[in-house]
């Protein structure tokens, strides 16, 4: 796996850790829940349990990619590449689901899905 592909995958994973923090740790802050299109604290309170769960999904995807990168660099390249590609593919597919539910999430979808797509593209073209 090329260093560039690994770099894209690591940055994508770190972004998903940030999403975890936003969704699962600091979601109650108005500046955070507003980023998710919510208009009131009451709406945020209703969505908070779902955001918590979604945040952990993002954390687990990030950890899978980071473990894959570690495996690539410690002699288990085939297993590592499989983990990275799977994690990145899940990120890309989630980004497609996001934009398909509401076109106003196009920018968020690109942020979520572009880096893992680049990582996968570099792995496939190697």
mmCIF file of C-alpha atoms in Angstrom:
data_model
loop_
_atom_site.group_PDB
_atom_site.id
_atom_site.type_symbol
_atom_site.label_atom_id
_atom_site.label_comp_id
_atom_site.label_asym_id
_atom_site.label_seq_id
_atom_site.Cartn_x
_atom_site.Cartn_y
_atom_site.Cartn_z
ATOM 1 C CA UNK A 1 0.000 0.000 0.000
ATOM 2 C CA UNK A 2 1.548 3.275 -1.086
ATOM 3 C CA UNK A 3 2.415 5.954 1.461
ATOM 4 C CA UNK A 4 -0.012 8.328 -0.276
ATOM 5 C CA UNK A 5 -2.890 5.834 0.033
ATOM 6 C CA UNK A 6 -1.971 5.316 3.678
ATOM 7 C CA UNK A 7 -1.928 9.074 4.218
ATOM 8 C CA UNK A 8 -5.397 9.538 2.742
ATOM 9 C CA UNK A 9 -6.690 6.633 4.841
ATOM 10 C CA UNK A 10 -5.160 7.993 8.061
ATOM 11 C CA UNK A 11 -6.573 11.482 7.500
ATOM 12 C CA UNK A 12 -9.991 9.963 6.724
ATOM 13 C CA UNK A 13 -9.772 7.954 9.943
ATOM 14 C CA UNK A 14 -8.804 11.022 11.958
ATOM 15 C CA UNK A 15 -11.769 12.915 10.501
ATOM 16 C CA UNK A 16 -14.013 10.079 11.632
ATOM 17 C CA UNK A 17 -12.536 10.335 15.121
ATOM 18 C CA UNK A 18 -13.481 14.022 14.998
ATOM 19 C CA UNK A 19 -17.007 13.043 13.941
ATOM 20 C CA UNK A 20 -17.102 10.698 16.957
ATOM 21 C CA UNK A 21 -16.120 13.546 19.264
ATOM 22 C CA UNK A 22 -18.764 15.826 17.764
ATOM 23 C CA UNK A 23 -21.550 13.233 17.797
ATOM 24 C CA UNK A 24 -20.805 11.397 21.012
ATOM 25 C CA UNK A 25 -18.981 13.791 23.334
ATOM 26 C CA UNK A 26 -19.808 17.425 22.556
ATOM 27 C CA UNK A 27 -23.108 17.041 20.685
ATOM 28 C CA UNK A 28 -25.043 19.030 23.326
ATOM 29 C CA UNK A 29 -23.209 22.238 22.463
ATOM 30 C CA UNK A 30 -25.338 24.477 20.230
ATOM 31 C CA UNK A 31 -22.468 25.163 17.827
ATOM 32 C CA UNK A 32 -22.222 21.406 17.263
ATOM 33 C CA UNK A 33 -25.871 20.400 16.885
ATOM 34 C CA UNK A 34 -26.453 23.349 14.572
ATOM 35 C CA UNK A 35 -23.856 21.855 12.218
ATOM 36 C CA UNK A 36 -26.193 18.879 11.901
ATOM 37 C CA UNK A 37 -29.077 21.102 10.804
ATOM 38 C CA UNK A 38 -30.902 21.131 14.130
ATOM 39 C CA UNK A 39 -32.666 24.304 15.115
ATOM 40 C CA UNK A 40 -33.203 23.986 18.869
ATOM 41 C CA UNK A 41 -31.900 22.368 22.025
ATOM 42 C CA UNK A 42 -35.149 20.389 22.157
ATOM 43 C CA UNK A 43 -34.415 18.895 18.719
ATOM 44 C CA UNK A 44 -30.834 18.173 19.798
ATOM 45 C CA UNK A 45 -32.076 16.399 22.930
ATOM 46 C CA UNK A 46 -34.275 14.128 20.810
ATOM 47 C CA UNK A 47 -31.480 13.352 18.326
ATOM 48 C CA UNK A 48 -28.701 12.982 20.922
ATOM 49 C CA UNK A 49 -29.069 9.195 21.535
ATOM 50 C CA UNK A 50 -28.937 8.517 17.794
ATOM 51 C CA UNK A 51 -25.962 10.852 17.377
ATOM 52 C CA UNK A 52 -24.163 9.033 20.196
ATOM 53 C CA UNK A 53 -24.643 5.726 18.415
ATOM 54 C CA UNK A 54 -23.597 7.174 15.060
ATOM 55 C CA UNK A 55 -20.488 8.656 16.650
ATOM 56 C CA UNK A 56 -19.404 5.254 17.882
ATOM 57 C CA UNK A 57 -19.920 3.792 14.399
ATOM 58 C CA UNK A 58 -17.558 6.461 13.091
ATOM 59 C CA UNK A 59 -15.029 5.707 15.824
ATOM 60 C CA UNK A 60 -15.095 1.982 15.053
ATOM 61 C CA UNK A 61 -14.580 2.620 11.330
ATOM 62 C CA UNK A 62 -11.651 4.894 12.140
ATOM 63 C CA UNK A 63 -10.105 2.301 14.447
ATOM 64 C CA UNK A 64 -10.480 -0.377 11.782
ATOM 65 C CA UNK A 65 -8.637 1.767 9.256
ATOM 66 C CA UNK A 66 -5.896 2.665 11.747
ATOM 67 C CA UNK A 67 -5.418 -0.980 12.754
ATOM 68 C CA UNK A 68 -5.236 -1.815 9.045
ATOM 69 C CA UNK A 69 -2.514 0.786 8.537
ATOM 70 C CA UNK A 70 -0.616 -0.639 11.505
ATOM 71 C CA UNK A 71 -0.887 -4.138 10.020
ATOM 72 C CA UNK A 72 0.353 -2.903 6.634
ATOM 73 C CA UNK A 73 3.439 -1.508 8.342
ATOM 74 C CA UNK A 74 4.168 -4.485 10.578
ATOM 75 C CA UNK A 75 4.347 -7.269 8.045
ATOM 76 C CA UNK A 76 0.698 -8.272 7.636
ATOM 77 C CA UNK A 77 0.151 -6.287 4.473
ATOM 78 C CA UNK A 78 -2.686 -8.345 2.967
ATOM 79 C CA UNK A 79 -4.749 -8.261 6.162
ATOM 80 C CA UNK A 80 -3.977 -4.597 6.655
ATOM 81 C CA UNK A 81 -4.979 -3.599 3.141
ATOM 82 C CA UNK A 82 -8.217 -5.561 3.495
ATOM 83 C CA UNK A 83 -9.044 -3.754 6.749
ATOM 84 C CA UNK A 84 -8.193 -0.350 5.288
ATOM 85 C CA UNK A 85 -10.195 -0.911 2.109
ATOM 86 C CA UNK A 86 -13.187 -2.241 4.039
ATOM 87 C CA UNK A 87 -13.170 0.684 6.487
ATOM 88 C CA UNK A 88 -12.700 3.234 3.717
ATOM 89 C CA UNK A 89 -15.427 1.613 1.610
ATOM 90 C CA UNK A 90 -17.836 1.888 4.552
ATOM 91 C CA UNK A 91 -16.944 5.568 4.885
ATOM 92 C CA UNK A 92 -17.578 6.178 1.176
ATOM 93 C CA UNK A 93 -20.878 4.322 1.243
ATOM 94 C CA UNK A 94 -22.000 6.250 4.331
ATOM 95 C CA UNK A 95 -21.159 9.481 2.511
ATOM 96 C CA UNK A 96 -23.319 8.384 -0.417
ATOM 97 C CA UNK A 97 -26.194 7.585 1.941
ATOM 98 C CA UNK A 98 -25.788 11.000 3.558
ATOM 99 C CA UNK A 99 -26.037 12.952 0.304
ATOM 100 C CA UNK A 100 -28.843 10.747 -0.997
ATOM 101 C CA UNK A 101 -30.996 11.624 2.014
ATOM 102 C CA UNK A 102 -30.640 15.366 1.552
ATOM 103 C CA UNK A 103 -28.748 17.276 -1.132
ATOM 104 C CA UNK A 104 -27.871 20.044 1.341
ATOM 105 C CA UNK A 105 -25.420 17.578 2.880
ATOM 106 C CA UNK A 106 -23.307 17.496 -0.295
ATOM 107 C CA UNK A 107 -20.368 19.311 1.317
ATOM 108 C CA UNK A 108 -20.495 17.105 4.409
ATOM 109 C CA UNK A 109 -20.679 14.056 2.175
ATOM 110 C CA UNK A 110 -17.595 15.158 0.253
ATOM 111 C CA UNK A 111 -15.698 15.782 3.496
ATOM 112 C CA UNK A 112 -16.702 12.344 4.742
ATOM 113 C CA UNK A 113 -16.153 10.384 1.569
ATOM 114 C CA UNK A 114 -13.506 11.948 -0.655
ATOM 115 C CA UNK A 115 -10.364 10.985 1.277
ATOM 116 C CA UNK A 116 -11.337 7.339 1.768
ATOM 117 C CA UNK A 117 -12.306 7.171 -1.913
ATOM 118 C CA UNK A 118 -8.866 8.472 -2.866
ATOM 119 C CA UNK A 119 -7.231 5.881 -0.600
ATOM 120 C CA UNK A 120 -9.229 3.059 -2.202
ATOM 121 C CA UNK A 121 -8.504 4.378 -5.694
ATOM 122 C CA UNK A 122 -4.776 4.324 -5.023
ATOM 123 C CA UNK A 123 -4.927 0.778 -3.666
ATOM 124 C CA UNK A 124 -6.923 -0.476 -6.648
ATOM 125 C CA UNK A 125 -4.608 1.141 -9.208
ATOM 126 C CA UNK A 126 -1.426 -0.260 -7.647
#
